[in-house]
mmCIF file with all atom_site columns, C-alpha atoms in Angstrom:
data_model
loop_
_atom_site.group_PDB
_atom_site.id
_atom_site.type_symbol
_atom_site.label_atom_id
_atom_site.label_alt_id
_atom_site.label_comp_id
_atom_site.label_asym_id
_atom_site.label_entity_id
_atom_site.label_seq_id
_atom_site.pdbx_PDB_ins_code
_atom_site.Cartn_x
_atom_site.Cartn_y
_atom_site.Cartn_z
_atom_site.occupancy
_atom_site.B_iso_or_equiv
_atom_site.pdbx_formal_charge
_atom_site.auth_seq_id
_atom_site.auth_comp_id
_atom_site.auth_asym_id
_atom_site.auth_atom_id
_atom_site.pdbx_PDB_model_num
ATOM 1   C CA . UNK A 1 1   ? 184.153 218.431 84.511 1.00 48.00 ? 1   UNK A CA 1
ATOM 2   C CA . UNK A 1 2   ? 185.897 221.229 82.825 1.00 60.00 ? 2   UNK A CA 1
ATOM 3   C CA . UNK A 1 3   ? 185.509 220.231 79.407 1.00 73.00 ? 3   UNK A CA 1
ATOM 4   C CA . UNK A 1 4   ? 187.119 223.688 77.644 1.00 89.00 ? 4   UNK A CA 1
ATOM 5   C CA . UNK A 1 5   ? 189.929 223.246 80.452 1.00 93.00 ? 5   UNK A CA 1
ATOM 6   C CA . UNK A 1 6   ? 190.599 219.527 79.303 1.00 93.00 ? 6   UNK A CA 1
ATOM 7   C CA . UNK A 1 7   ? 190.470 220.785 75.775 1.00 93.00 ? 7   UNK A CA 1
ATOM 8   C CA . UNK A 1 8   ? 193.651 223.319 76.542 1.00 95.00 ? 8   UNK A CA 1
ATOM 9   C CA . UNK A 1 9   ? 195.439 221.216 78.909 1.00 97.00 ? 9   UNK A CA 1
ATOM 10  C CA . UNK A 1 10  ? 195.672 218.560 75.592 1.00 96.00 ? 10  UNK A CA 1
ATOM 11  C CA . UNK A 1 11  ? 196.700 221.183 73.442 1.00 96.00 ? 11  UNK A CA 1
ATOM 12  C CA . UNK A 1 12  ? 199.351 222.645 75.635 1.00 96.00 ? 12  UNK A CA 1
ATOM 13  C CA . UNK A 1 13  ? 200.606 218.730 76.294 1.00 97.00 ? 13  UNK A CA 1
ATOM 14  C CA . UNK A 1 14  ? 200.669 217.922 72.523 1.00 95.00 ? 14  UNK A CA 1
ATOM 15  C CA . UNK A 1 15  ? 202.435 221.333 71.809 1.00 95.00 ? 15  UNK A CA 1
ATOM 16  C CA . UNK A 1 16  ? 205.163 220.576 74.519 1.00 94.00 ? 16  UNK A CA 1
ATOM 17  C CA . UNK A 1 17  ? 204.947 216.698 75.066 1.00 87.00 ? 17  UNK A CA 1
ATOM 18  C CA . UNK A 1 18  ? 206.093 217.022 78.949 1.00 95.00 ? 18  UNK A CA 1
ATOM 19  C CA . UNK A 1 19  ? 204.982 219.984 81.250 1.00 97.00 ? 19  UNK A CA 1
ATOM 20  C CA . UNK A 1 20  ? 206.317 220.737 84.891 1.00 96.00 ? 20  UNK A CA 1
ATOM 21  C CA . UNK A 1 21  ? 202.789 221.395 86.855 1.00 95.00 ? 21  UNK A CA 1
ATOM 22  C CA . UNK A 1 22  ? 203.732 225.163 87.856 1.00 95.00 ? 22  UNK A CA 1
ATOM 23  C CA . UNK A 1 23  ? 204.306 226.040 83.665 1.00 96.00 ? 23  UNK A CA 1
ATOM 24  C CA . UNK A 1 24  ? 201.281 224.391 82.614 1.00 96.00 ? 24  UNK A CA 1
ATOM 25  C CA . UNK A 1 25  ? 199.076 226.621 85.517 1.00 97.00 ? 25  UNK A CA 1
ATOM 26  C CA . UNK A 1 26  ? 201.314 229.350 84.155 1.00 97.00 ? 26  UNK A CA 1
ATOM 27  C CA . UNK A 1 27  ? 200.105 228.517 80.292 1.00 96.00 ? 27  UNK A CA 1
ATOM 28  C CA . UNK A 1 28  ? 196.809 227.805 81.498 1.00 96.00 ? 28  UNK A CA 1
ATOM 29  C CA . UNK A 1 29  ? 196.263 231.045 83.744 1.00 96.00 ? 29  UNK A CA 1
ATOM 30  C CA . UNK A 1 30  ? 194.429 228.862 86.350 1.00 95.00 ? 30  UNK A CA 1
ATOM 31  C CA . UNK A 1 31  ? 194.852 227.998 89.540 1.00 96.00 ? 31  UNK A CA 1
ATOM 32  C CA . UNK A 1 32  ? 195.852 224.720 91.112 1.00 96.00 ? 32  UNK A CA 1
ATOM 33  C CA . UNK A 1 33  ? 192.322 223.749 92.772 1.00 96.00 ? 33  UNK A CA 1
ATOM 34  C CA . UNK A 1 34  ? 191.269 224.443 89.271 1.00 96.00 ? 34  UNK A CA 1
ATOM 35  C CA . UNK A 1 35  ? 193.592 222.293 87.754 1.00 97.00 ? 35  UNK A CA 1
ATOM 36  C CA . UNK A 1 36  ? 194.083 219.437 90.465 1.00 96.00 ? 36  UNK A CA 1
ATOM 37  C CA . UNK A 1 37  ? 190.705 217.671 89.942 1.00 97.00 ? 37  UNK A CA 1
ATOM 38  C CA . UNK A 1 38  ? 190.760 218.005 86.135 1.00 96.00 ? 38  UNK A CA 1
ATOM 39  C CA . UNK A 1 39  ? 194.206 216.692 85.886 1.00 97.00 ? 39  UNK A CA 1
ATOM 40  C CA . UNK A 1 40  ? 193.520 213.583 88.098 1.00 97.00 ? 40  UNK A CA 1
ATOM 41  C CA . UNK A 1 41  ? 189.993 212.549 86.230 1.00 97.00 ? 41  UNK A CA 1
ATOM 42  C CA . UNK A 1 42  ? 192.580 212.590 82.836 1.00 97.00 ? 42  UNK A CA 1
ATOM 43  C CA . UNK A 1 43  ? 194.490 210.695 84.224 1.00 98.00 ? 43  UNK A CA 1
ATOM 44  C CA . UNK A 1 44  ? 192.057 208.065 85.046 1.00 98.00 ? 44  UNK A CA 1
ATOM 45  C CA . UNK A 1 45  ? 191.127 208.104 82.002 1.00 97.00 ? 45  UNK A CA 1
ATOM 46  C CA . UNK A 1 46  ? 194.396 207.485 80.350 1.00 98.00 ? 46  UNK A CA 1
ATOM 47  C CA . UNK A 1 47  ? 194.288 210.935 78.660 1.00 97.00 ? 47  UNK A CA 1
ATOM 48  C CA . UNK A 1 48  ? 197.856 212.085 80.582 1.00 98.00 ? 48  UNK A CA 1
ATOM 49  C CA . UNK A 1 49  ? 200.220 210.822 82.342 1.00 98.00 ? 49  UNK A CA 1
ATOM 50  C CA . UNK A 1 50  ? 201.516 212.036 85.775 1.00 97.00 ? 50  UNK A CA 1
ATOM 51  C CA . UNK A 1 51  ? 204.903 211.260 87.380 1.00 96.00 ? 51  UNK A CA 1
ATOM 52  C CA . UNK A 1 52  ? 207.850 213.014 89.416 1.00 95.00 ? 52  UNK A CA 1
ATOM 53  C CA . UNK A 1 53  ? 211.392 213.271 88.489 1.00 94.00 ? 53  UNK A CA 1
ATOM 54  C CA . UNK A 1 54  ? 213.718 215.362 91.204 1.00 93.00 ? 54  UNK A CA 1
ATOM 55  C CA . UNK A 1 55  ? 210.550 216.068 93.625 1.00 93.00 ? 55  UNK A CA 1
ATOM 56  C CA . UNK A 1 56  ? 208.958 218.042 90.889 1.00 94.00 ? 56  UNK A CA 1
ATOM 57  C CA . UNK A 1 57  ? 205.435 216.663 89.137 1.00 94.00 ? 57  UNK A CA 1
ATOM 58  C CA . UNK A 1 58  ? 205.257 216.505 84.999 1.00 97.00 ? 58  UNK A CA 1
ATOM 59  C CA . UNK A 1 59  ? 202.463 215.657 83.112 1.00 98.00 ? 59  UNK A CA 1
ATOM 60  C CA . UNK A 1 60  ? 202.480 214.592 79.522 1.00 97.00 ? 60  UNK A CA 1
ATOM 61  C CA . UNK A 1 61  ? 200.000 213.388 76.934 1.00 97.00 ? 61  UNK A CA 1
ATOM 62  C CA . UNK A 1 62  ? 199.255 209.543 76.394 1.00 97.00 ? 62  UNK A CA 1
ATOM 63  C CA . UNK A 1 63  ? 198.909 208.498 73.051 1.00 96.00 ? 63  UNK A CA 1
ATOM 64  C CA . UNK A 1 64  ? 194.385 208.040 73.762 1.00 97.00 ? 64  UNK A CA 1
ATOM 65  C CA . UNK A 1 65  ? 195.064 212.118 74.829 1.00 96.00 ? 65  UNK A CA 1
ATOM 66  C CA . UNK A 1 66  ? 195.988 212.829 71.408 1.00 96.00 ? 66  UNK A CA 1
ATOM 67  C CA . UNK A 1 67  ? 193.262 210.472 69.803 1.00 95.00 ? 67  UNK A CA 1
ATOM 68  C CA . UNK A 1 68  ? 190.757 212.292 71.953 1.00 94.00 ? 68  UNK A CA 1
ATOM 69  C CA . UNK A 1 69  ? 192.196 215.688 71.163 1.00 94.00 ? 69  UNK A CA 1
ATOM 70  C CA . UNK A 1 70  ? 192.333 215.297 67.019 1.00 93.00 ? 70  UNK A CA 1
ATOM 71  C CA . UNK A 1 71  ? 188.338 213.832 68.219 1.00 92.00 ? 71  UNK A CA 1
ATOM 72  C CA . UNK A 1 72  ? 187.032 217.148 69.826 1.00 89.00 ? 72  UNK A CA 1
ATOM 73  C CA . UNK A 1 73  ? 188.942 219.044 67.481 1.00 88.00 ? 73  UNK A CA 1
ATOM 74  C CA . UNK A 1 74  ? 187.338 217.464 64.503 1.00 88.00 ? 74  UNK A CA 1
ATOM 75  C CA . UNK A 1 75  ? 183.771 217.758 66.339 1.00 86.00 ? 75  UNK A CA 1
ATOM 76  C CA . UNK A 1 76  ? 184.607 221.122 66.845 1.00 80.00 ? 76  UNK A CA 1
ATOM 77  C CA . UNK A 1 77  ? 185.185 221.970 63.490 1.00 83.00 ? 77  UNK A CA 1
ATOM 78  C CA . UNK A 1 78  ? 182.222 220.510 62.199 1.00 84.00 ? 78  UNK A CA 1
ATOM 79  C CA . UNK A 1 79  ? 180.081 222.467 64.012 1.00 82.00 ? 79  UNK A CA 1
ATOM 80  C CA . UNK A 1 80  ? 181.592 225.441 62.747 1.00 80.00 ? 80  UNK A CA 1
ATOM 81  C CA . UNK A 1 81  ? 181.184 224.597 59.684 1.00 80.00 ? 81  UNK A CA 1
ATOM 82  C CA . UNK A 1 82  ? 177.827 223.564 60.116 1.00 79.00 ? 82  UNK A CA 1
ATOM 83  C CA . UNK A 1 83  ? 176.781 226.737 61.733 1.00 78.00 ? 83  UNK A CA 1
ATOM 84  C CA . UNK A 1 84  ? 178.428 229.042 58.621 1.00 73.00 ? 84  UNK A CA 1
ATOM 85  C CA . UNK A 1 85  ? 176.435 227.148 56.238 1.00 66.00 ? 85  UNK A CA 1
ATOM 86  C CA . UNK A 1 86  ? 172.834 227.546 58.244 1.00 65.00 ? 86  UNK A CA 1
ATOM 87  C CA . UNK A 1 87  ? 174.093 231.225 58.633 1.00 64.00 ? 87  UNK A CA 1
ATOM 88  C CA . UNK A 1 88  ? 173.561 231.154 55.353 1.00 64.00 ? 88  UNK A CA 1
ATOM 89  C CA . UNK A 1 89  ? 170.024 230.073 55.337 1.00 62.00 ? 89  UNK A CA 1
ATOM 90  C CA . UNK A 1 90  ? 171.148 226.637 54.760 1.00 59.00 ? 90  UNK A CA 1
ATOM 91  C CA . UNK A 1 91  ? 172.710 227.643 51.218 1.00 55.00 ? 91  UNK A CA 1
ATOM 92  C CA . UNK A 1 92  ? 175.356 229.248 49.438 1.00 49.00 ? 92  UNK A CA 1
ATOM 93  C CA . UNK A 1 93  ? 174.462 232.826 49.272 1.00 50.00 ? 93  UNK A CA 1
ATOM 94  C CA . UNK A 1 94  ? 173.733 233.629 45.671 1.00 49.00 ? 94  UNK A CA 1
ATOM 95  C CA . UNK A 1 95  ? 174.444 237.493 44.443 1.00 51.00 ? 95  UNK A CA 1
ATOM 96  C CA . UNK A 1 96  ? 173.930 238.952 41.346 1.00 54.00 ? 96  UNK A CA 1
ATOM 97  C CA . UNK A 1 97  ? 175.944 242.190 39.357 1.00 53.00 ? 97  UNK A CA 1
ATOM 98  C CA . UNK A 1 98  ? 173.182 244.965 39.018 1.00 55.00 ? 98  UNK A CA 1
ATOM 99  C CA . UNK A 1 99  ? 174.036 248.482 37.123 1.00 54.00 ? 99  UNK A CA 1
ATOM 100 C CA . UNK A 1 100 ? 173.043 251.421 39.230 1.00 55.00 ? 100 UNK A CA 1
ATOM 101 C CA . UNK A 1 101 ? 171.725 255.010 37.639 1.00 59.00 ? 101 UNK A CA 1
ATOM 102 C CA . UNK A 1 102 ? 175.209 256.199 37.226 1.00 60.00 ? 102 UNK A CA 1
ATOM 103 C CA . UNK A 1 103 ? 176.122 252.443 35.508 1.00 60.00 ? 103 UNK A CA 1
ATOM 104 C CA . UNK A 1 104 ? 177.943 251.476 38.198 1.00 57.00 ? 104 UNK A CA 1
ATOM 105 C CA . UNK A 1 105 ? 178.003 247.774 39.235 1.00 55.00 ? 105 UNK A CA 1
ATOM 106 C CA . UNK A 1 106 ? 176.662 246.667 42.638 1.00 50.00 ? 106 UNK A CA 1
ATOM 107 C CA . UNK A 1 107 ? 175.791 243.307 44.196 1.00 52.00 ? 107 UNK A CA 1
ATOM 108 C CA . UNK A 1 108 ? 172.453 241.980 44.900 1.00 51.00 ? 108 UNK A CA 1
ATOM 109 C CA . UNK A 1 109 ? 171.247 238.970 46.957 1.00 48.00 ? 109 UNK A CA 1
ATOM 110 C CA . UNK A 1 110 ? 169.177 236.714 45.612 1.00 49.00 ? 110 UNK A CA 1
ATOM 111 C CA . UNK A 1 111 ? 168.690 234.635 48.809 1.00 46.00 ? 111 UNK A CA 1
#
């Protein structure tokens, strides 16, 4: 359930540590029957923490949030890299300096 959303609510809770509920809709630009169901399944699964101080509900990340975040983050990155290099054809591009009529340099690719 709301995987990308999960993703953000992590980073905003790592960035600030503890979030009222009304800021992090605010940071998140979502609404709360967005948020509600997302933040309740992390917290059954020990990603944040909920609890109420003056009538007002906070939220902050649990120490297996951040382990999951620097997790997805790292997946994430991988496949970014992964997709750059097959951009490539699945190697580094190789170019070559050519002289044109005039004897001006110009690259060509040799891939």
């Amino acid at each position: 359930m709301g995987s990308g959303l999960r993703e953000r609510v992590l980073k905003e809770l790592s960035e600030a540590e503890v979030l009222h509920l009304r800021e992090l809709l605010r940071r998140l630009n979502t609404s709360i029957s967005t948020l509600k169901p997302v933040l309740a399944e992390m917290e059954e699964q020990g990603l944040v923490e909920r609890f109420s101080h003056g009538g007002y509900t906070f939220y902050r990340i649990t120490s297996e949030g951040r382990g999951f975040l620097m997790q997805i983050q790292s997946e994430a990155q991988q496949v970014k890299e992964r997709e750059g290099f097959e951009e490539l054809g699945g190697k580094p591009e190789q170019t070559t300096s050519e002289k044109d009529e005039e004897g001006g340099n110009f690259n060509v690719s040799l891939s």
